[in-house]
XYZ file of C-alpha atoms in Angstrom:
438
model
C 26.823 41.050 55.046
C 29.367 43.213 56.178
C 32.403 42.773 58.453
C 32.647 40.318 61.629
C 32.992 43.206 64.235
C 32.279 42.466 68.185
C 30.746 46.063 68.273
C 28.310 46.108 65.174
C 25.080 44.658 66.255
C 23.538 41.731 63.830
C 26.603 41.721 61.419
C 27.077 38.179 59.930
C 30.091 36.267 58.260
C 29.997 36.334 54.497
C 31.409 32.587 54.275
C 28.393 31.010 56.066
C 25.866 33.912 56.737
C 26.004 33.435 60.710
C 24.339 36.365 62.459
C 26.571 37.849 65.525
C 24.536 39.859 68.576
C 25.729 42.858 69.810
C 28.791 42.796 72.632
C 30.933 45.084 73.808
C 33.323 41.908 74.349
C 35.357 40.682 71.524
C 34.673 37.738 69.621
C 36.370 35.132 67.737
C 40.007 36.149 68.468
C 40.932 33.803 70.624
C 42.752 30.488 69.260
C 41.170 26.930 70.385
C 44.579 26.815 72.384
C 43.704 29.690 74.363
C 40.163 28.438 75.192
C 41.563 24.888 76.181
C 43.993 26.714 78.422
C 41.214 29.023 79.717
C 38.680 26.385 80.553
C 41.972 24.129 81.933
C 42.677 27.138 84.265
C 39.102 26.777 85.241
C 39.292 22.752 86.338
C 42.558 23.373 87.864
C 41.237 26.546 89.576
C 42.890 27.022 93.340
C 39.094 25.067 93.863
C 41.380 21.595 93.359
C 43.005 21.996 96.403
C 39.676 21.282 98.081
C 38.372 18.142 96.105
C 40.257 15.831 98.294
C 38.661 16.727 101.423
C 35.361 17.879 100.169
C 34.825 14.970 97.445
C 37.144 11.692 98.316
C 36.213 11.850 102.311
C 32.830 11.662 101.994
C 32.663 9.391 98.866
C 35.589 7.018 99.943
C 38.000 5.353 97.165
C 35.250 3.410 95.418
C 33.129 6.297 95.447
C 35.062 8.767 95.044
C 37.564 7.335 91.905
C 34.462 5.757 89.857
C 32.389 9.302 90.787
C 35.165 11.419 89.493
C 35.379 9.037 86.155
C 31.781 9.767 85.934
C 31.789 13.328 86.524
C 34.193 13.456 83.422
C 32.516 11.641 81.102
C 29.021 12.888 81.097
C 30.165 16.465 81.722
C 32.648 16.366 78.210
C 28.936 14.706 76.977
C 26.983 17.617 78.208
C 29.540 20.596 77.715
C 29.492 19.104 74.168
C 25.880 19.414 73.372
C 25.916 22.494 74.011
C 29.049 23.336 71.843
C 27.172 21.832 69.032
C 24.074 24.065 69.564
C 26.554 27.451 69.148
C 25.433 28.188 65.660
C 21.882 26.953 65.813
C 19.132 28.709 63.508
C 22.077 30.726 61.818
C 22.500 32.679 64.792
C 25.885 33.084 66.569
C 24.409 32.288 70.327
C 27.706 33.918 72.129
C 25.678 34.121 75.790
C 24.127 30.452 77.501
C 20.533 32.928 78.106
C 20.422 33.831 74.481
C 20.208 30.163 73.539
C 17.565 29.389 75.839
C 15.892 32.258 74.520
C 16.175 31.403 70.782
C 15.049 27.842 71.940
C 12.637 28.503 74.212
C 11.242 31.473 74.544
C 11.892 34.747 76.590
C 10.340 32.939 80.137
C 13.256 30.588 79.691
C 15.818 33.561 79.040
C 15.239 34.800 82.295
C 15.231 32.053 84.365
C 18.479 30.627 82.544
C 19.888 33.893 83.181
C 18.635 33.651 87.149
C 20.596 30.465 87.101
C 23.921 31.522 85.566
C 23.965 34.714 87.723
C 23.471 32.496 90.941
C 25.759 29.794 89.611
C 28.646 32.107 88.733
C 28.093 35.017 91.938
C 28.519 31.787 94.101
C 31.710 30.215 92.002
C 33.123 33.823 92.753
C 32.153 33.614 96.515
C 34.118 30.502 96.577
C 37.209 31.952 95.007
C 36.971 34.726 97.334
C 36.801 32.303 100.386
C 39.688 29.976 98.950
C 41.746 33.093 98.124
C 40.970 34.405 101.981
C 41.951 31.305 102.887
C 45.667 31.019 101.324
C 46.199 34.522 103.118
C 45.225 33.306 106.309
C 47.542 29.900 105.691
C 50.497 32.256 104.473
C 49.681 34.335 107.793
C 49.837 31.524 110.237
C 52.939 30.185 109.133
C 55.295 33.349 110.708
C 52.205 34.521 113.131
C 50.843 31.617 115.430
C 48.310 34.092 116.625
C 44.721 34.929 115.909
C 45.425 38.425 114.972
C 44.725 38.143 111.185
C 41.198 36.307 111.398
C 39.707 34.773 108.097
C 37.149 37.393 107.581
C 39.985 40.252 107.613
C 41.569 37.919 104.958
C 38.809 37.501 102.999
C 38.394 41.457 102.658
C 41.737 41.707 101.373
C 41.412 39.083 99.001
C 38.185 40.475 97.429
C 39.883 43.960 97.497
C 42.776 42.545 95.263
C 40.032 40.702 92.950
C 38.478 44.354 92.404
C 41.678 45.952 91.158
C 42.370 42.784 88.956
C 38.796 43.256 87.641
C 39.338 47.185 86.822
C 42.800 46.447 85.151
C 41.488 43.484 82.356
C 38.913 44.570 80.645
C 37.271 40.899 79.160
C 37.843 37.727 78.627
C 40.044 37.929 75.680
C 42.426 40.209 77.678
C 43.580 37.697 79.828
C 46.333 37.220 77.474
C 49.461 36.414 79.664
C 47.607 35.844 82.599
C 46.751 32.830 80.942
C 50.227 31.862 81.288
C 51.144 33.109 84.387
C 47.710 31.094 86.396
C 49.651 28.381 84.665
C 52.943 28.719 86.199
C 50.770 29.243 89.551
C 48.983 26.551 89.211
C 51.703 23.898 88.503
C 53.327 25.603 91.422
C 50.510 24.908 94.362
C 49.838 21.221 92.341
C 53.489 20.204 92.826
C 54.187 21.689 96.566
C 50.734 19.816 97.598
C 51.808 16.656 95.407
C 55.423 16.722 96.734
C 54.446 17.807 100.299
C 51.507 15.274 100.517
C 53.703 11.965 99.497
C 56.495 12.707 101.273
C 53.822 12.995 104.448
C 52.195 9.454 102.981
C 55.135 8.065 102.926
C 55.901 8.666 106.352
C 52.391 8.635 108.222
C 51.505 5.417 110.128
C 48.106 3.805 108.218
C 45.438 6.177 107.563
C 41.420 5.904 108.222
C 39.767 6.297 104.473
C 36.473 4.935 106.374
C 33.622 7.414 105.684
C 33.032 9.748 108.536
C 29.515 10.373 110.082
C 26.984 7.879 110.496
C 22.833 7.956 109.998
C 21.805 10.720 108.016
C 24.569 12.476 108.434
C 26.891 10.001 106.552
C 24.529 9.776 103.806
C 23.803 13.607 103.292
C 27.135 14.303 102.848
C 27.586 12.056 100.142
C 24.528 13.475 98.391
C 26.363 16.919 98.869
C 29.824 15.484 97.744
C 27.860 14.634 94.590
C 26.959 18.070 93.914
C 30.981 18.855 94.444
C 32.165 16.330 91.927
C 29.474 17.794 88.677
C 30.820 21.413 90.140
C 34.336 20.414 90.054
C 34.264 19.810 86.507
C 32.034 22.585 84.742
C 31.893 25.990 84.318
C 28.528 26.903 83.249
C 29.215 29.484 80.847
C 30.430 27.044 77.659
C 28.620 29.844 74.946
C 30.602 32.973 76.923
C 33.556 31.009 76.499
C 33.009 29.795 72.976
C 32.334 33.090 71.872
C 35.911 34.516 71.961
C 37.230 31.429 69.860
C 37.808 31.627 66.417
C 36.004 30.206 63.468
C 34.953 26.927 62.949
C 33.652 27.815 66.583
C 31.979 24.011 66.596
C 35.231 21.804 65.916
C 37.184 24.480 67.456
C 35.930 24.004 70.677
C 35.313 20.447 70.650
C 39.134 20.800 70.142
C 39.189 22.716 73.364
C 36.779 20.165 75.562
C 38.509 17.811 74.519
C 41.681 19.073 75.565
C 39.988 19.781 79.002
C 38.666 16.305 79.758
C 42.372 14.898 78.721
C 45.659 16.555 79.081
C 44.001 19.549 81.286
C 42.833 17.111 83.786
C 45.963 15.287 84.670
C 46.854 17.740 87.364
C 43.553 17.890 88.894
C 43.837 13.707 89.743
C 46.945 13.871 90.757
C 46.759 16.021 93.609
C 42.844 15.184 94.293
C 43.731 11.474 94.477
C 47.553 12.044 96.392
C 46.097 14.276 98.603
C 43.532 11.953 100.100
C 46.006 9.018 99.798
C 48.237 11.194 102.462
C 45.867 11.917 104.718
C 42.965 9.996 104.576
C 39.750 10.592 106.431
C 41.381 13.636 108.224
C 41.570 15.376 105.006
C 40.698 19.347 104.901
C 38.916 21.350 102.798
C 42.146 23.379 102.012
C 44.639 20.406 101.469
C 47.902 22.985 102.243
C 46.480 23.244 105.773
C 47.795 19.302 105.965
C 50.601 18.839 104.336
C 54.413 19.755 106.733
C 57.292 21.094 105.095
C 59.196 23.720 104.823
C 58.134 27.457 105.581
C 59.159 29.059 102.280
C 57.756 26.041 100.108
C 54.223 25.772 102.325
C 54.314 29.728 101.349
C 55.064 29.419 97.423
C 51.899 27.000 97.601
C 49.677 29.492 99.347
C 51.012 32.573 97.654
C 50.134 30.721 93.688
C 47.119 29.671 95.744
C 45.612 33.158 96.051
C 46.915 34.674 93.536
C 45.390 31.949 90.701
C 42.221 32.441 92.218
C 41.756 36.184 91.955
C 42.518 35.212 87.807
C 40.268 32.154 88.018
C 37.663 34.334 89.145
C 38.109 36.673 86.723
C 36.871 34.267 84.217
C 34.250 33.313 86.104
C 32.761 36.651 86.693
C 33.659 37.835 82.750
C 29.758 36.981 81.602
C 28.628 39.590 84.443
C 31.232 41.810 83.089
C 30.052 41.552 79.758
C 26.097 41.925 80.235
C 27.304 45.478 82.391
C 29.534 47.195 79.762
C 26.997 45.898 76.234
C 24.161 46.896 78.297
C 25.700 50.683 79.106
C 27.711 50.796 75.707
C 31.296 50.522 77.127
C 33.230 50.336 74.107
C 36.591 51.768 73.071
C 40.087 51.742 74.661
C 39.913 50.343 78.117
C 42.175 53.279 79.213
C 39.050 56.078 78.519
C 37.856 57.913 81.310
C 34.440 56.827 81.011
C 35.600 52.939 80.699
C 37.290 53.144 83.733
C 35.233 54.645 85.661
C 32.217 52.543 85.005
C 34.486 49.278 85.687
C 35.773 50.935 88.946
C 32.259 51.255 90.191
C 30.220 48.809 88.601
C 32.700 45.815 89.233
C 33.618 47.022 92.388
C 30.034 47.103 93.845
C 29.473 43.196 92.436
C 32.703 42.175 94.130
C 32.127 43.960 97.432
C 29.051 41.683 97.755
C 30.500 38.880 96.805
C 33.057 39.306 99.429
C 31.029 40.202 102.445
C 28.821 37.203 101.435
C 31.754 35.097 101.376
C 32.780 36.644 104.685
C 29.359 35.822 106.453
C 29.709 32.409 105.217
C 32.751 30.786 104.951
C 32.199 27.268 104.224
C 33.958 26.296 101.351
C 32.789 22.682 100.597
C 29.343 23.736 101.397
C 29.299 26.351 98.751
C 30.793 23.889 96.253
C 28.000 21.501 97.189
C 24.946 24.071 97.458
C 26.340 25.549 93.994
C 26.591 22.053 92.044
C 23.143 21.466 93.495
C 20.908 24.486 92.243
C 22.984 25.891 89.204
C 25.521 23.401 88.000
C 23.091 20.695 87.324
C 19.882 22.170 85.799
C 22.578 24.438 83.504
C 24.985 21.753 82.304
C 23.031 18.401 82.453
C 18.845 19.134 82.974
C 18.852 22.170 79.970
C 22.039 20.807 77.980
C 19.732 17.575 76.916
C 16.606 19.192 77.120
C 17.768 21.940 74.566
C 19.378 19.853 72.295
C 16.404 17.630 72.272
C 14.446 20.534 71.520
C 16.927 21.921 69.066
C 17.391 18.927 67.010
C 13.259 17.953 67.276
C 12.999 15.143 64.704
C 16.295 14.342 63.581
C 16.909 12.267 66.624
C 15.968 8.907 66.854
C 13.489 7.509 69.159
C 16.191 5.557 71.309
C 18.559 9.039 71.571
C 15.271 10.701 72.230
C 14.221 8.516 75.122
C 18.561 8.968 76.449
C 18.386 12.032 76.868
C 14.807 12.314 78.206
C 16.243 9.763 81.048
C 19.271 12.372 81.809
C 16.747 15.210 81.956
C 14.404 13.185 84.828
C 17.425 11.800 86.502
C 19.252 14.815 86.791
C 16.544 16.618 88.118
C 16.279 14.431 90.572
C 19.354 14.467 91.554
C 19.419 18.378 91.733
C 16.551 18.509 94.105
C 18.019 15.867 96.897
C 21.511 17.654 96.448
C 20.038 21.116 97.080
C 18.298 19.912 100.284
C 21.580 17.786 101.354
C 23.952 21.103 100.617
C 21.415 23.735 102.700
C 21.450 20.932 105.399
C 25.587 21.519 105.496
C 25.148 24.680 105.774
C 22.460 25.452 108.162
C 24.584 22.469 110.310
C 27.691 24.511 109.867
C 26.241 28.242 110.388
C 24.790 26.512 114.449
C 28.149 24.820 114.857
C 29.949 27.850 114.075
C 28.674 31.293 112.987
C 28.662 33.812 110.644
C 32.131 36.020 110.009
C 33.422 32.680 111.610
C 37.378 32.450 111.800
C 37.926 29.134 109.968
């Protein structure tokens, strides 16, 4: 029934009659490849360079290894649940808020759509801090003064996310920047690695005891579970499925799949190195602790900043798309009209993101507070509560009563993490303050 076209609204593929909503986005041009490496570039995000201090210091080695292990499993599990639900009813459900909608209802459309807007604004408030952060690193390393402070940083980062925004249309258009966050990310994963063992090997012991005591101890290790389901999932599995090419299903299994292996060998490496170097003293920004020399510490920080304004890109690509279907941008990216709209539109969303991340610049706590209220209810609570819903009685009773134990456990978890990561931050807002200089 006509042609698969991105722009035509309800067209369907002749082969297996699969209805297609309406996008200004492209569709189904992407290679499972490309996906893998886009949802790798995602898990290996500039955000690894935190996981050591923000997940391993508060969980400890027990904790922390048999956590991440975890974190992998049942997120491949959930990410793939939803995969599997792509094509449901014989409708191509290329947006998460569509499938809760064709599930559930419209009620549920909104509030999944409340959920991924929170859960993806914040992702991009972190990249924005981590990105402000690799400035101010660079900065210190030929200034020892507080001249360029964090929040001046942070504005310049968020400025050069803006033009990046304006200049790539959609997802799909990534393209070579694919390949280049590669080479940036392999860079600021081997100068940490290299940096952080040759510190190991070097250091006297280190202190991998768990810091804090009382409530303290064990609120940050509720928050640091929040980090370890963020570290690992993206929240947008359908906006990311949508660009890959048919069979969509087995094609991105292909992709997941790829993630959870081969695309997450980097991510332990320097996670579990990094906190082997330095222990307990670990920082949120592991550069900040590893010595070496000046031009290497500055490679790092450079492919530091520079992969997050692409990471972030990705990230922010479903808020993209809901602007330019909504106002029927369409056409060469290069028209007037195009432009324009992206100049102002995507501007305005990244300004706020970057004065919010410039009021509050407390990376791990954003990580925790975002695993906590969005990550969890998106990828775990709705994954198994949808595909219970979606698959009704061709479950069995034992796979019915799994997943109804994920939903109530999950949920639980949510709720203590959310209290544990607006704890952090309220803590860290009276120890410090807002537009603090990190």
């Amino acid at each position: 029934m006509g042609k698969r076209n991105a722009e035509n609204a309800s067209t369907k593929y002749a082969a297996v009659d699969i209805e297609v909503p309406d996008t200004a986005h492209q569709i189904s041009s992407d290679s499972w490849f490309q996906v893998a490496f886009i949802l790798t570039t995602g898990v290996n995000s500039a955000y690894v360079l935190g996981y050591s201090g923000t997940i391993m210091v508060p969980l400890g080695w027990i904790g922390g290894v048999v956590g991440l292990v975890l974190a992998t499993s049942i997120s491949l599990y959930a990410n793939g649940l939803i995969a599997k639900l792509h094509e449901h009813g014989g409708v191509r459900h290329i947006r998460y808020r569509d499938l809760a909608r064709h599930i559930y209802g419209r009620k549920t459309y909104a509030l999944t759509w409340a959920l991924q807007y929170v859960n993806l604004f914040m992702i991009n408030t972190g990249y924005i801090i981590l990105a402000g952060s690799a400035l101010k690193a660079l900065y210190f390393l030929f200034r020892n003064d507080d001249q360029m402070k964090l929040p001046y940083c942070i504005v310049i980062a968020g400025v050069v996310c803006g033009m990046f925004a304006i200049c790539v249309p959609h997802l799909s258009a990534l393209g070579i920047w694919l390949g280049v966050s590669t080479i940036l990310t392999v860079t600021y994963v081997f100068v940490a690695v290299v940096l952080s063992i040759k510190d190991g090997i070097r250091s006297p012991p280190r202190d991998y005891n768990i810091p804090g005591d009382g409530a303290s101890k064990v609120f940050s290790i509720i928050g640091a579970s929040a980090s370890l389901v963020f570290a690992f999932n993206t929240g947008m599995v359908p906006e990311i499925q949508a660009t890959i090419r048919e069979p969509v299903v087995k094609n991105m299994m292909k992709a997941l799949n790829f993630q959870f292996t081969v695309g997450l060998l980097p991510f332990f490496f320097i996670v579990f190195t990094g906190y082997w170097a330095y222990g307990s003293s670990t920082g949120a920004y592991l550069l900040n602790n590893v010595t070496g020399p000046v031009w290497v510490k500055s490679l790092g920080h450079i492919s530091a900043f520079l992969q997050a304004v692409i990471a972030l890109h990705i990230f922010a690509s479903p808020m993209y798309e809901y602007w330019d279907t909504k106002f029927g941008i369409k056409g060469s990216a290069l028209n007037i009209k195009n432009l324009s709209f992206r100049i102002v539109v995507r501007s305005g969303y990244l300004i706020f993101n970057t004065f919010v991340a410039a009021l509050l610049p407390f990376l791990g706590d954003f990580m925790s507070l975002t695993g906590a209220i969005s990550t969890f209810p998106l990828t775990f609570i709705l994954a198994n509560h949808m595909y219970l819903v979606a698959m009704g009685d061709k479950l069995a009773s034992s796979q019915k009563l799994w997943h109804w134990f994920n939903i109530v456990f999950f949920s639980i978890v949510s709720l203590v993490a959310t209290i544990a990561a607006i704890r952090l931050i309220v803590v860290d807002s009276k120890t410090y303050h807002v537009f603090a200089n990190l």
